């Protein structure tokens, strides 16, 4: 290999090195600029354990918005009319928490029961957040 070929080879290596570095910077930049909100549930399922039935079981779920964009609560629904929810916020700002009180009326139920609660949001990445309550009710 003569000197000119050696210089060309070194220049090509430098160019390839620069291209690789730019690609890495681009990928890292895309990763850090991702605006997908993250949320933290204190618990996604609450188990009341064994109950006698014909009572209203209550618990509170808490969610925290861990990212830098607000989360609008559009609706909260349950899989059964026996489960009701109450909440005070419709907008969870970044790093804020929101509590959802849940009441499960066990009247008329027996055996293992699990009910789903769904929070509908305005976020394209997390349109629906789900959690549940469950219990085993004494059979009469």
PDB file of C-alpha atoms in Angstrom:
ATOM      1  CA  UNK A   1       0.000   0.000   0.000  1.00  0.00           C
ATOM      2  CA  UNK A   2       1.509   3.302  -1.000  1.00  0.00           C
ATOM      3  CA  UNK A   3       1.248   6.527   1.023  1.00  0.00           C
ATOM      4  CA  UNK A   4      -1.720   7.927  -0.936  1.00  0.00           C
ATOM      5  CA  UNK A   5      -3.722   4.730  -0.484  1.00  0.00           C
ATOM      6  CA  UNK A   6      -2.842   4.695   3.189  1.00  0.00           C
ATOM      7  CA  UNK A   7      -4.014   8.323   3.595  1.00  0.00           C
ATOM      8  CA  UNK A   8      -7.269   7.540   1.722  1.00  0.00           C
ATOM      9  CA  UNK A   9      -7.807   4.518   3.946  1.00  0.00           C
ATOM     10  CA  UNK A  10      -7.284   6.628   7.100  1.00  0.00           C
ATOM     11  CA  UNK A  11      -9.665   9.306   5.800  1.00  0.00           C
ATOM     12  CA  UNK A  12     -12.309   6.644   5.100  1.00  0.00           C
ATOM     13  CA  UNK A  13     -11.898   5.304   8.634  1.00  0.00           C
ATOM     14  CA  UNK A  14     -12.301   8.813  10.073  1.00  0.00           C
ATOM     15  CA  UNK A  15     -15.407   9.356   7.961  1.00  0.00           C
ATOM     16  CA  UNK A  16     -16.908   6.022   9.073  1.00  0.00           C
ATOM     17  CA  UNK A  17     -16.142   6.889  12.687  1.00  0.00           C
ATOM     18  CA  UNK A  18     -17.911  10.237  12.328  1.00  0.00           C
ATOM     19  CA  UNK A  19     -20.950   8.578  10.699  1.00  0.00           C
ATOM     20  CA  UNK A  20     -21.186   5.996  13.512  1.00  0.00           C
ATOM     21  CA  UNK A  21     -20.919   8.712  16.174  1.00  0.00           C
ATOM     22  CA  UNK A  22     -23.662  10.755  14.476  1.00  0.00           C
ATOM     23  CA  UNK A  23     -25.908   7.692  14.273  1.00  0.00           C
ATOM     24  CA  UNK A  24     -25.435   6.984  17.986  1.00  0.00           C
ATOM     25  CA  UNK A  25     -26.162  10.614  18.873  1.00  0.00           C
ATOM     26  CA  UNK A  26     -29.313  10.508  16.740  1.00  0.00           C
ATOM     27  CA  UNK A  27     -30.605   7.307  18.334  1.00  0.00           C
ATOM     28  CA  UNK A  28     -29.894   8.558  21.858  1.00  0.00           C
ATOM     29  CA  UNK A  29     -31.537  11.881  21.047  1.00  0.00           C
ATOM     30  CA  UNK A  30     -34.683  10.148  19.771  1.00  0.00           C
ATOM     31  CA  UNK A  31     -34.847   8.022  22.892  1.00  0.00           C
ATOM     32  CA  UNK A  32     -34.592  10.966  25.293  1.00  0.00           C
ATOM     33  CA  UNK A  33     -37.048  13.118  23.363  1.00  0.00           C
ATOM     34  CA  UNK A  34     -39.800  10.520  23.537  1.00  0.00           C
ATOM     35  CA  UNK A  35     -42.859  12.108  25.187  1.00  0.00           C
ATOM     36  CA  UNK A  36     -44.588   8.929  26.326  1.00  0.00           C
ATOM     37  CA  UNK A  37     -46.008   9.561  29.791  1.00  0.00           C
ATOM     38  CA  UNK A  38     -45.462   7.036  32.510  1.00  0.00           C
ATOM     39  CA  UNK A  39     -47.727   6.430  35.453  1.00  0.00           C
ATOM     40  CA  UNK A  40     -47.311   4.749  38.769  1.00  0.00           C
ATOM     41  CA  UNK A  41     -50.096   2.815  40.457  1.00  0.00           C
ATOM     42  CA  UNK A  42     -49.749   2.139  44.143  1.00  0.00           C
ATOM     43  CA  UNK A  43     -51.312  -1.239  43.356  1.00  0.00           C
ATOM     44  CA  UNK A  44     -53.124  -2.456  40.241  1.00  0.00           C
ATOM     45  CA  UNK A  45     -55.262  -5.012  42.127  1.00  0.00           C
ATOM     46  CA  UNK A  46     -56.644  -4.679  45.617  1.00  0.00           C
ATOM     47  CA  UNK A  47     -57.699  -7.914  47.324  1.00  0.00           C
ATOM     48  CA  UNK A  48     -60.188  -7.467  50.158  1.00  0.00           C
ATOM     49  CA  UNK A  49     -59.588 -11.089  51.127  1.00  0.00           C
ATOM     50  CA  UNK A  50     -62.383 -13.221  52.560  1.00  0.00           C
ATOM     51  CA  UNK A  51     -65.620 -11.369  53.384  1.00  0.00           C
ATOM     52  CA  UNK A  52     -69.026 -12.356  54.750  1.00  0.00           C
ATOM     53  CA  UNK A  53     -70.928 -10.532  52.010  1.00  0.00           C
ATOM     54  CA  UNK A  54     -73.801  -8.035  52.122  1.00  0.00           C
ATOM     55  CA  UNK A  55     -71.378  -5.227  52.933  1.00  0.00           C
ATOM     56  CA  UNK A  56     -69.769  -2.345  51.090  1.00  0.00           C
ATOM     57  CA  UNK A  57     -66.001  -2.784  50.790  1.00  0.00           C
ATOM     58  CA  UNK A  58     -63.934   0.373  50.306  1.00  0.00           C
ATOM     59  CA  UNK A  59     -60.390   1.129  49.175  1.00  0.00           C
ATOM     60  CA  UNK A  60     -58.440   3.929  47.527  1.00  0.00           C
ATOM     61  CA  UNK A  61     -56.211   3.674  44.477  1.00  0.00           C
ATOM     62  CA  UNK A  62     -53.538   6.276  43.786  1.00  0.00           C
ATOM     63  CA  UNK A  63     -51.887   7.039  40.449  1.00  0.00           C
ATOM     64  CA  UNK A  64     -48.974   9.398  39.895  1.00  0.00           C
ATOM     65  CA  UNK A  65     -48.047  11.078  36.631  1.00  0.00           C
ATOM     66  CA  UNK A  66     -44.274  10.483  36.384  1.00  0.00           C
ATOM     67  CA  UNK A  67     -43.624  12.397  33.189  1.00  0.00           C
ATOM     68  CA  UNK A  68     -43.655  16.013  32.037  1.00  0.00           C
ATOM     69  CA  UNK A  69     -47.043  16.221  30.297  1.00  0.00           C
ATOM     70  CA  UNK A  70     -50.450  16.513  31.989  1.00  0.00           C
ATOM     71  CA  UNK A  71     -52.969  13.677  31.921  1.00  0.00           C
ATOM     72  CA  UNK A  72     -56.650  14.482  31.419  1.00  0.00           C
ATOM     73  CA  UNK A  73     -59.139  12.029  32.923  1.00  0.00           C
ATOM     74  CA  UNK A  74     -62.038  11.645  30.487  1.00  0.00           C
ATOM     75  CA  UNK A  75     -64.034   8.950  32.285  1.00  0.00           C
ATOM     76  CA  UNK A  76     -63.807   6.230  34.925  1.00  0.00           C
ATOM     77  CA  UNK A  77     -65.960   3.121  34.459  1.00  0.00           C
ATOM     78  CA  UNK A  78     -66.328  -0.180  36.263  1.00  0.00           C
ATOM     79  CA  UNK A  79     -67.238  -3.593  34.921  1.00  0.00           C
ATOM     80  CA  UNK A  80     -70.196  -3.836  37.315  1.00  0.00           C
ATOM     81  CA  UNK A  81     -72.803  -1.436  38.701  1.00  0.00           C
ATOM     82  CA  UNK A  82     -71.883  -2.850  42.116  1.00  0.00           C
ATOM     83  CA  UNK A  83     -68.598  -0.892  41.982  1.00  0.00           C
ATOM     84  CA  UNK A  84     -68.667   2.891  42.247  1.00  0.00           C
ATOM     85  CA  UNK A  85     -65.779   5.338  42.073  1.00  0.00           C
ATOM     86  CA  UNK A  86     -65.247   8.911  43.177  1.00  0.00           C
ATOM     87  CA  UNK A  87     -62.382  11.248  42.396  1.00  0.00           C
ATOM     88  CA  UNK A  88     -61.694  14.962  42.743  1.00  0.00           C
ATOM     89  CA  UNK A  89     -59.416  15.643  39.771  1.00  0.00           C
ATOM     90  CA  UNK A  90     -59.924  15.554  36.037  1.00  0.00           C
ATOM     91  CA  UNK A  91     -56.373  16.698  35.265  1.00  0.00           C
ATOM     92  CA  UNK A  92     -53.221  15.151  36.749  1.00  0.00           C
ATOM     93  CA  UNK A  93     -50.274  17.490  36.281  1.00  0.00           C
ATOM     94  CA  UNK A  94     -46.704  16.202  35.942  1.00  0.00           C
ATOM     95  CA  UNK A  95     -45.459  14.632  39.197  1.00  0.00           C
ATOM     96  CA  UNK A  96     -48.906  14.998  40.783  1.00  0.00           C
ATOM     97  CA  UNK A  97     -50.939  12.166  42.230  1.00  0.00           C
ATOM     98  CA  UNK A  98     -54.633  11.440  42.046  1.00  0.00           C
ATOM     99  CA  UNK A  99     -56.706   9.292  44.365  1.00  0.00           C
ATOM    100  CA  UNK A 100     -59.704   7.260  43.276  1.00  0.00           C
ATOM    101  CA  UNK A 101     -62.027   5.977  45.986  1.00  0.00           C
ATOM    102  CA  UNK A 102     -63.647   2.662  45.148  1.00  0.00           C
ATOM    103  CA  UNK A 103     -66.691   1.095  46.821  1.00  0.00           C
ATOM    104  CA  UNK A 104     -67.725  -2.512  46.063  1.00  0.00           C
ATOM    105  CA  UNK A 105     -71.256  -3.452  47.210  1.00  0.00           C
ATOM    106  CA  UNK A 106     -71.136  -7.229  47.728  1.00  0.00           C
ATOM    107  CA  UNK A 107     -74.895  -7.642  48.284  1.00  0.00           C
ATOM    108  CA  UNK A 108     -76.154 -10.589  46.247  1.00  0.00           C
ATOM    109  CA  UNK A 109     -72.706 -11.986  45.407  1.00  0.00           C
ATOM    110  CA  UNK A 110     -70.952 -15.115  46.585  1.00  0.00           C
ATOM    111  CA  UNK A 111     -67.714 -16.906  45.779  1.00  0.00           C
ATOM    112  CA  UNK A 112     -64.678 -15.327  44.155  1.00  0.00           C
ATOM    113  CA  UNK A 113     -65.380 -11.912  42.627  1.00  0.00           C
ATOM    114  CA  UNK A 114     -63.092  -9.644  40.607  1.00  0.00           C
ATOM    115  CA  UNK A 115     -64.246  -6.308  39.197  1.00  0.00           C
ATOM    116  CA  UNK A 116     -62.344  -4.133  36.727  1.00  0.00           C
ATOM    117  CA  UNK A 117     -62.083  -0.330  36.861  1.00  0.00           C
ATOM    118  CA  UNK A 118     -60.989   1.493  33.695  1.00  0.00           C
ATOM    119  CA  UNK A 119     -59.743   5.077  33.528  1.00  0.00           C
ATOM    120  CA  UNK A 120     -60.069   6.674  30.100  1.00  0.00           C
ATOM    121  CA  UNK A 121     -57.479   9.408  29.418  1.00  0.00           C
ATOM    122  CA  UNK A 122     -56.628  11.791  26.606  1.00  0.00           C
ATOM    123  CA  UNK A 123     -53.140  10.319  26.223  1.00  0.00           C
ATOM    124  CA  UNK A 124     -52.379   8.475  22.984  1.00  0.00           C
ATOM    125  CA  UNK A 125     -49.874   6.140  24.689  1.00  0.00           C
ATOM    126  CA  UNK A 126     -52.026   5.282  27.695  1.00  0.00           C
ATOM    127  CA  UNK A 127     -55.609   5.752  26.551  1.00  0.00           C
ATOM    128  CA  UNK A 128     -56.881   3.291  29.169  1.00  0.00           C
ATOM    129  CA  UNK A 129     -55.469   2.571  32.628  1.00  0.00           C
ATOM    130  CA  UNK A 130     -56.930  -0.481  34.370  1.00  0.00           C
ATOM    131  CA  UNK A 131     -57.002  -1.764  37.911  1.00  0.00           C
ATOM    132  CA  UNK A 132     -59.263  -4.115  39.830  1.00  0.00           C
ATOM    133  CA  UNK A 133     -60.724  -5.105  43.167  1.00  0.00           C
ATOM    134  CA  UNK A 134     -61.342  -8.672  44.229  1.00  0.00           C
ATOM    135  CA  UNK A 135     -62.695 -10.650  47.148  1.00  0.00           C
ATOM    136  CA  UNK A 136     -63.912 -14.091  48.109  1.00  0.00           C
ATOM    137  CA  UNK A 137     -67.427 -13.849  49.540  1.00  0.00           C
ATOM    138  CA  UNK A 138     -68.867 -16.470  51.869  1.00  0.00           C
ATOM    139  CA  UNK A 139     -71.398 -18.705  50.173  1.00  0.00           C
ATOM    140  CA  UNK A 140     -74.714 -18.993  51.988  1.00  0.00           C
TER     141      UNK A 140
END
